[in-house]
Amino acid sequence: MTAFFKKPKRYMPLRQREPKIDAPQGLMTKCPSCKYMHYTKQLNENHKVCDCGYHFPLSADERISMLVDTGSFEKFPGPEVKANPLGFPDYEEKLAKDRERTGIEEAVVCGRASIAGHPFVVCVMDARFRMGSMGAYVGEAIASAVRQATAERLPVVLFTASGGARMQEGMVSLMQMANTSIALKQHDEAGLLYISYLTHPTTGGVSASFAMLGDLNVAEPGALIGFAGRRIIEQTIREKLPDNFQTAEFLLEAGQLDAVIHREQMRSFLHNMITLHGGGVDRV
Amino acid sequence: MFDPIKEVNEQLGKLRETAETKGIDLSREIRHLEAKLHRLEKDIYGNMKPWDRVQLARNPKRPTTLDYIERLFPDFIELHGDRHGYDDAAIVAGVATLEGMPVTIIGHQRGRNTKENMARNFGMPHPEGYRKALRFMKQAEKFNRPIITFIDTKGAYPGKAAEERGQSEAIARNLFEMATLKTPIVSVVIGEGGSGGALGIGVCDRLLMLENSTYSVISPEGAAALLWKDAKLAERAAETMKITAQDLYGLGIVDEVVTEVFGGAHMDVSLQSSLLKPVLTQHINELVQQGQTELLNGRADKYHQIGTIGS
Ligand SMILES: [Zn+2]
């Protein structure tokens, strides 16, 4: 997280004057990048993006309601998975706490929805839940949503936001990289479109599996995306990394992404892409 | 050092040979010795803690991929390169035969000394290593050769250039392609299986692990630091994280645990190779009997089942 907050400002804040009064919590929201104090209501109307370009994290519900046709989202039921496969101490209590705090079952929400009438399957990770880490639930929820899309011949759009593997599920977590990749390969072989939409942060086992397997891999501005952690790399190569290292913009320059898309354009971009990939030209 | 297991193993070998060459029925004696071997192994290995196995898996003398290749595949021909400008020495690949059957072999390669380790980058591949591996997998698919991969890495290399050149994408691509590769894949963890860097050549139909190897999502030290903010609790993490061959067999992730020679594989690489060979051969032989659909459905189910209930 720190790496992202330290990134140099790329845009001049348009509004530099901070409100004088100390607003009650909830009414105002401070931008961690430019420190501007926003009226939360206004910020929400602005896709939760600051004028300085900072994209506030979204919950899965916020993302879905911002993206899909009103009332079109039908949530898939959660998968039947082993709750605590390693018997890890205190793990189930931690899950219960996150469930209560976030109101969601696990770190991903999947379902069927439409954009301008075009149906698709959408999976949205939610980093508030165990930092969006992937265990059996997340892996299997995504894999089964993708299998469903294959069966119904629908495109898949997947928003990643994850610190990587769920430590408390050990190797069961690692194997979800294979589980999800297999489901995506079957979807791919059926000739269907998969768009991976990387948001802050997408790292470790999630970046090294489904996040990078889209026909299109696109990202939100400023998102931290990488395989290894910044500190581990600095320790390994014994040099300081540039501030923008592993940002979406950095990866775009390195040829690792198709595009970096401002949240304001998210819906129109996906609408265009789903339409453009809706079936090619019939050749004789 | 006296090694009772090796001793009994040798006696067993002689008995079997005598029985075969002279046509005498020694089945009672053989059964007796097998039972003795079983008891011995239980006594000796039954007391090993996960942390002891971590130490064995990390022993610098532990045999590497090329050590096994030399003994299991005398006709191995090494081939090189990702065809995009690199030949990552942390991955070895080539073709050979197993009991007359052409196979493709791919493995992580650590160094056996400091100089070799520098050249091999301690067995930690860059993206090019995964792309090289993929090229040989595709080739194996084209020519209907089963694939054997040897897993032995602390992980994919965490470097600046590796990130810039798409470490994530390279690993992800391999998982994706291995998912439906139309030829059997058997993976053997021979030392440390480090996370995504291991899985990058490890999506398979059968996963074997040498008895004292480990396979984990993070090192025990890393897990302890992350979960309990204290790297000194690594010993405890080695137990809690369930990273040994035995624990992973119990979780249904590993298909077979391959017995190691007394004291660990490094005590006798040739004997270890001869313990591995029949297991490897049996799994490959079973898999080549399967039709395409059965093979690929089996592979998908294998990974689907790991985290789910009753499917
Ligand atoms: Zn701002």
GROMACS .gro file of N, CA and C in nm, chain A residues 80-82 85-86 88-89 136 140 147 165 167-168 170-171 174-175 177-179 181-182 184-186 188-189 207-209 212-213 226-228 232-233 236-237 241-242 245-246 250 254 256, chain B residues 156-160 163-169 171-173 175-177 179-180 195-196 199 203 215-218 226-228 240-242 248 251 253 299-300 303-309:
model
  276
   80GLU      N    1  -1.945  -2.446  -0.256
   80GLU     CA    2  -1.931  -2.530  -0.136
   80GLU      C    3  -1.783  -2.566  -0.121
   81VAL      N    4  -1.717  -2.500  -0.028
   81VAL     CA    5  -1.574  -2.526  -0.012
   81VAL      C    6  -1.539  -2.562   0.132
   82LYS      N    7  -1.419  -2.620   0.147
   82LYS     CA    8  -1.368  -2.651   0.280
   82LYS      C    9  -1.343  -2.520   0.353
   85PRO      N   10  -0.930  -2.554   0.548
   85PRO     CA   11  -0.870  -2.680   0.501
   85PRO      C   12  -0.746  -2.724   0.581
   86LEU      N   13  -0.668  -2.629   0.631
   86LEU     CA   14  -0.548  -2.669   0.706
   86LEU      C   15  -0.576  -2.681   0.856
   88PHE      N   16  -0.630  -2.420   1.037
   88PHE     CA   17  -0.543  -2.311   1.084
   88PHE      C   18  -0.603  -2.242   1.207
   89PRO      N   19  -0.524  -2.225   1.312
   89PRO     CA   20  -0.577  -2.167   1.435
   89PRO      C   21  -0.637  -2.026   1.414
  136ALA      N   22  -0.980  -2.116  -0.109
  136ALA     CA   23  -1.065  -2.208  -0.185
  136ALA      C   24  -1.194  -2.139  -0.231
  140GLU      N   25  -1.265  -2.107  -0.621
  140GLU     CA   26  -1.374  -2.187  -0.676
  140GLU      C   27  -1.491  -2.099  -0.721
  147ARG      N   28  -1.697  -2.126  -1.554
  147ARG     CA   29  -1.758  -2.245  -1.614
  147ARG      C   30  -1.903  -2.215  -1.656
  165ALA      N   31  -0.214  -1.493  -0.235
  165ALA     CA   32  -0.264  -1.617  -0.175
  165ALA      C   33  -0.315  -1.593  -0.033
  167MET      N   34  -0.285  -1.696   0.308
  167MET     CA   35  -0.184  -1.771   0.382
  167MET      C   36  -0.244  -1.887   0.463
  168GLN      N   37  -0.357  -1.861   0.526
  168GLN     CA   38  -0.416  -1.961   0.616
  168GLN      C   39  -0.467  -2.084   0.542
  170GLY      N   40  -0.276  -2.210   0.281
  170GLY     CA   41  -0.154  -2.273   0.230
  170GLY      C   42  -0.164  -2.321   0.087
  171MET      N   43  -0.131  -2.448   0.067
  171MET     CA   44  -0.126  -2.504  -0.068
  171MET      C   45  -0.264  -2.516  -0.134
  174LEU      N   46  -0.271  -2.202  -0.314
  174LEU     CA   47  -0.186  -2.201  -0.435
  174LEU      C   48  -0.254  -2.276  -0.550
  175MET      N   49  -0.317  -2.387  -0.518
  175MET     CA   50  -0.378  -2.470  -0.623
  175MET      C   51  -0.498  -2.402  -0.689
  177MET      N   52  -0.478  -2.120  -0.818
  177MET     CA   53  -0.422  -2.059  -0.939
  177MET      C   54  -0.444  -2.152  -1.058
  178ALA      N   55  -0.425  -2.282  -1.034
  178ALA     CA   56  -0.446  -2.380  -1.140
  178ALA      C   57  -0.595  -2.397  -1.167
  179ASN      N   58  -0.674  -2.407  -1.062
  179ASN     CA   59  -0.818  -2.428  -1.076
  179ASN      C   60  -0.882  -2.318  -1.163
  181SER      N   61  -0.723  -2.106  -1.368
  181SER     CA   62  -0.662  -2.101  -1.501
  181SER      C   63  -0.722  -2.207  -1.593
  182ILE      N   64  -0.752  -2.324  -1.536
  182ILE     CA   65  -0.812  -2.431  -1.616
  182ILE      C   66  -0.951  -2.388  -1.664
  184LEU      N   67  -1.058  -2.089  -1.709
  184LEU     CA   68  -1.041  -1.983  -1.809
  184LEU      C   69  -0.995  -2.039  -1.944
  185LYS      N   70  -0.912  -2.144  -1.940
  185LYS     CA   71  -0.865  -2.203  -2.065
  185LYS      C   72  -0.982  -2.267  -2.139
  186GLN      N   73  -1.071  -2.331  -2.065
  186GLN     CA   74  -1.188  -2.393  -2.129
  186GLN      C   75  -1.278  -2.286  -2.191
  188ASP      N   76  -1.174  -1.997  -2.294
  188ASP     CA   77  -1.097  -1.948  -2.408
  188ASP      C   78  -1.115  -2.039  -2.529
  189GLU      N   79  -1.108  -2.170  -2.506
  189GLU     CA   80  -1.119  -2.265  -2.616
  189GLU      C   81  -1.260  -2.265  -2.676
  207SER      N   82  -0.201  -1.212  -0.941
  207SER     CA   83  -0.143  -1.150  -1.061
  207SER      C   84  -0.080  -1.258  -1.149
  208ALA      N   85  -0.030  -1.367  -1.088
  208ALA     CA   86   0.035  -1.473  -1.166
  208ALA      C   87  -0.063  -1.580  -1.210
  209SER      N   88  -0.193  -1.550  -1.206
  209SER     CA   89  -0.287  -1.645  -1.266
  209SER      C   90  -0.394  -1.566  -1.342
  212MET      N   91  -0.371  -1.206  -1.532
  212MET     CA   92  -0.291  -1.184  -1.653
  212MET      C   93  -0.339  -1.266  -1.772
  213LEU      N   94  -0.454  -1.329  -1.760
  213LEU     CA   95  -0.496  -1.422  -1.864
  213LEU      C   96  -0.608  -1.371  -1.953
  226GLY      N   97   0.185  -0.651  -0.939
  226GLY     CA   98   0.316  -0.715  -0.945
  226GLY      C   99   0.315  -0.855  -0.891
  227PHE      N  100   0.420  -0.927  -0.922
  227PHE     CA  101   0.431  -1.064  -0.872
  227PHE      C  102   0.493  -1.064  -0.733
  228ALA      N  103   0.613  -1.012  -0.722
  228ALA     CA  104   0.682  -1.013  -0.593
  228ALA      C  105   0.663  -0.879  -0.523
  232ILE      N  106   1.081  -0.727  -0.097
  232ILE     CA  107   1.157  -0.849  -0.128
  232ILE      C  108   1.248  -0.824  -0.248
  233ILE      N  109   1.197  -0.752  -0.347
  233ILE     CA  110   1.279  -0.723  -0.465
  233ILE      C  111   1.396  -0.634  -0.426
  236THR      N  112   1.650  -0.835  -0.257
  236THR     CA  113   1.717  -0.930  -0.347
  236THR      C  114   1.818  -0.860  -0.436
  237ILE      N  115   1.779  -0.750  -0.498
  237ILE     CA  116   1.870  -0.687  -0.595
  237ILE      C  117   1.952  -0.577  -0.531
  241LEU      N  118   1.404   0.082  -0.572
  241LEU     CA  119   1.322   0.079  -0.692
  241LEU      C  120   1.259   0.217  -0.716
  242PRO      N  121   1.234   0.251  -0.842
  242PRO     CA  122   1.170   0.380  -0.869
  242PRO      C  123   1.031   0.385  -0.806
  245PHE      N  124   0.741   0.209  -0.969
  245PHE     CA  125   0.759   0.067  -0.996
  245PHE      C  126   0.631  -0.011  -0.964
  246GLN      N  127   0.594  -0.101  -1.054
  246GLN     CA  128   0.476  -0.187  -1.036
  246GLN      C  129   0.342  -0.110  -1.035
  250PHE      N  130   0.344   0.198  -1.516
  250PHE     CA  131   0.474   0.134  -1.534
  250PHE      C  132   0.458   0.008  -1.619
  254ALA      N  133   0.587  -0.110  -1.993
  254ALA     CA  134   0.666  -0.233  -2.008
  254ALA      C  135   0.596  -0.334  -2.099
  256GLN      N  136   0.304  -0.478  -2.058
  256GLN     CA  137   0.234  -0.585  -1.986
  256GLN      C  138   0.082  -0.565  -1.978
  440ALA      N  139   0.997  -1.822  -0.817
  440ALA     CA  140   1.035  -1.743  -0.933
  440ALA      C  141   1.118  -1.624  -0.884
  441TYR      N  142   1.214  -1.580  -0.966
  441TYR     CA  143   1.307  -1.477  -0.920
  441TYR      C  144   1.237  -1.343  -0.894
  442PRO      N  145   1.252  -1.290  -0.772
  442PRO     CA  146   1.188  -1.160  -0.743
  442PRO      C  147   1.281  -1.044  -0.778
  443GLY      N  148   1.294  -1.013  -0.904
  443GLY     CA  149   1.384  -0.905  -0.947
  443GLY      C  150   1.311  -0.798  -1.026
  444LYS      N  151   1.381  -0.686  -1.046
  444LYS     CA  152   1.321  -0.573  -1.117
  444LYS      C  153   1.292  -0.609  -1.262
  447GLU      N  154   1.008  -0.849  -1.316
  447GLU     CA  155   0.875  -0.786  -1.309
  447GLU      C  156   0.845  -0.714  -1.440
  448GLU      N  157   0.947  -0.640  -1.489
  448GLU     CA  158   0.927  -0.563  -1.612
  448GLU      C  159   0.896  -0.653  -1.731
  449ARG      N  160   0.956  -0.771  -1.731
  449ARG     CA  161   0.938  -0.860  -1.846
  449ARG      C  162   0.822  -0.957  -1.823
  450GLY      N  163   0.747  -0.936  -1.714
  450GLY     CA  164   0.621  -1.010  -1.700
  450GLY      C  165   0.632  -1.144  -1.629
  451GLN      N  166   0.690  -1.145  -1.511
  451GLN     CA  167   0.697  -1.269  -1.433
  451GLN      C  168   0.556  -1.325  -1.409
  452SER      N  169   0.464  -1.236  -1.372
  452SER     CA  170   0.327  -1.280  -1.348
  452SER      C  171   0.266  -1.342  -1.473
  453GLU      N  172   0.282  -1.273  -1.583
  453GLU     CA  173   0.221  -1.318  -1.708
  453GLU      C  174   0.281  -1.452  -1.751
  455ILE      N  175   0.416  -1.694  -1.571
  455ILE     CA  176   0.367  -1.804  -1.489
  455ILE      C  177   0.220  -1.833  -1.523
  456ALA      N  178   0.141  -1.725  -1.528
  456ALA     CA  179  -0.001  -1.741  -1.558
  456ALA      C  180  -0.020  -1.811  -1.693
  457ARG      N  181   0.058  -1.773  -1.791
  457ARG     CA  182   0.047  -1.832  -1.925
  457ARG      C  183   0.071  -1.983  -1.919
  459LEU      N  184   0.027  -2.186  -1.659
  459LEU     CA  185  -0.087  -2.253  -1.595
  459LEU      C  186  -0.199  -2.272  -1.697
  460PHE      N  187  -0.222  -2.168  -1.773
  460PHE     CA  188  -0.328  -2.163  -1.874
  460PHE      C  189  -0.305  -2.268  -1.983
  461GLU      N  190  -0.181  -2.274  -2.032
  461GLU     CA  191  -0.151  -2.368  -2.141
  461GLU      C  192  -0.145  -2.511  -2.090
  463ALA      N  193  -0.317  -2.632  -1.866
  463ALA     CA  194  -0.452  -2.672  -1.830
  463ALA      C  195  -0.509  -2.773  -1.929
  464THR      N  196  -0.484  -2.751  -2.058
  464THR     CA  197  -0.543  -2.840  -2.159
  464THR      C  198  -0.438  -2.894  -2.255
  479SER      N  199   0.596  -2.203  -0.421
  479SER     CA  200   0.485  -2.118  -0.464
  479SER      C  201   0.462  -2.115  -0.615
  480GLY      N  202   0.422  -2.000  -0.667
  480GLY     CA  203   0.389  -1.986  -0.808
  480GLY      C  204   0.505  -2.023  -0.900
  483LEU      N  205   0.469  -2.392  -0.935
  483LEU     CA  206   0.347  -2.428  -1.008
  483LEU      C  207   0.359  -2.394  -1.157
  487VAL      N  208   0.154  -2.773  -1.323
  487VAL     CA  209   0.014  -2.815  -1.341
  487VAL      C  210   0.019  -2.952  -1.409
  499TYR      N  211   0.648  -2.835  -0.035
  499TYR     CA  212   0.580  -2.758  -0.139
  499TYR      C  213   0.493  -2.659  -0.062
  500SER      N  214   0.515  -2.530  -0.087
  500SER     CA  215   0.445  -2.434  -0.003
  500SER      C  216   0.414  -2.306  -0.079
  501VAL      N  217   0.320  -2.233  -0.026
  501VAL     CA  218   0.278  -2.108  -0.088
  501VAL      C  219   0.374  -1.996  -0.048
  502ILE      N  220   0.445  -2.018   0.061
  502ILE     CA  221   0.545  -1.922   0.111
  502ILE      C  222   0.640  -2.001   0.200
  510LEU      N  223   0.491  -1.308   0.832
  510LEU     CA  224   0.367  -1.246   0.786
  510LEU      C  225   0.252  -1.269   0.884
  511LEU      N  226   0.243  -1.390   0.935
  511LEU     CA  227   0.127  -1.426   1.017
  511LEU      C  228   0.147  -1.392   1.163
  512TRP      N  229   0.269  -1.410   1.211
  512TRP     CA  230   0.292  -1.391   1.354
  512TRP      C  231   0.398  -1.284   1.381
  524THR      N  232   0.220  -2.583   1.085
  524THR     CA  233   0.087  -2.526   1.063
  524THR      C  234   0.052  -2.514   0.915
  525MET      N  235   0.153  -2.477   0.833
  525MET     CA  236   0.125  -2.451   0.692
  525MET      C  237   0.108  -2.578   0.609
  526LYS      N  238   0.139  -2.693   0.668
  526LYS     CA  239   0.122  -2.823   0.599
  526LYS      C  240   0.194  -2.824   0.464
  532LEU      N  241   0.067  -3.299   0.258
  532LEU     CA  242  -0.001  -3.266   0.132
  532LEU      C  243  -0.069  -3.388   0.072
  535LEU      N  244  -0.391  -3.393   0.242
  535LEU     CA  245  -0.484  -3.291   0.191
  535LEU      C  246  -0.537  -3.326   0.052
  537ILE      N  247  -0.359  -3.328  -0.220
  537ILE     CA  248  -0.292  -3.248  -0.322
  537ILE      C  249  -0.186  -3.331  -0.394
  583ARG      N  250  -0.760  -3.395  -1.523
  583ARG     CA  251  -0.673  -3.286  -1.479
  583ARG      C  252  -0.756  -3.173  -1.418
  584ALA      N  253  -0.865  -3.137  -1.487
  584ALA     CA  254  -0.950  -3.029  -1.437
  584ALA      C  255  -1.011  -3.066  -1.301
  587TYR      N  256  -0.783  -3.040  -0.981
  587TYR     CA  257  -0.767  -2.908  -0.917
  587TYR      C  258  -0.899  -2.853  -0.862
  588HIS      N  259  -1.007  -2.897  -0.926
  588HIS     CA  260  -1.139  -2.855  -0.879
  588HIS      C  261  -1.167  -2.913  -0.740
  589GLN      N  262  -1.123  -3.037  -0.720
  589GLN     CA  263  -1.154  -3.108  -0.595
  589GLN      C  264  -1.078  -3.059  -0.473
  590ILE      N  265  -0.962  -3.000  -0.497
  590ILE     CA  266  -0.874  -2.969  -0.383
  590ILE      C  267  -0.943  -2.883  -0.277
  591GLY      N  268  -1.018  -2.781  -0.321
  591GLY     CA  269  -1.079  -2.692  -0.222
  591GLY      C  270  -1.227  -2.714  -0.197
  592THR      N  271  -1.287  -2.802  -0.278
  592THR     CA  272  -1.434  -2.813  -0.269
  592THR      C  273  -1.478  -2.934  -0.186
  593ILE      N  274  -1.604  -2.933  -0.148
  593ILE     CA  275  -1.661  -3.042  -0.070
  593ILE      C  276  -1.745  -3.130  -0.160
   0.00000   0.00000   0.00000
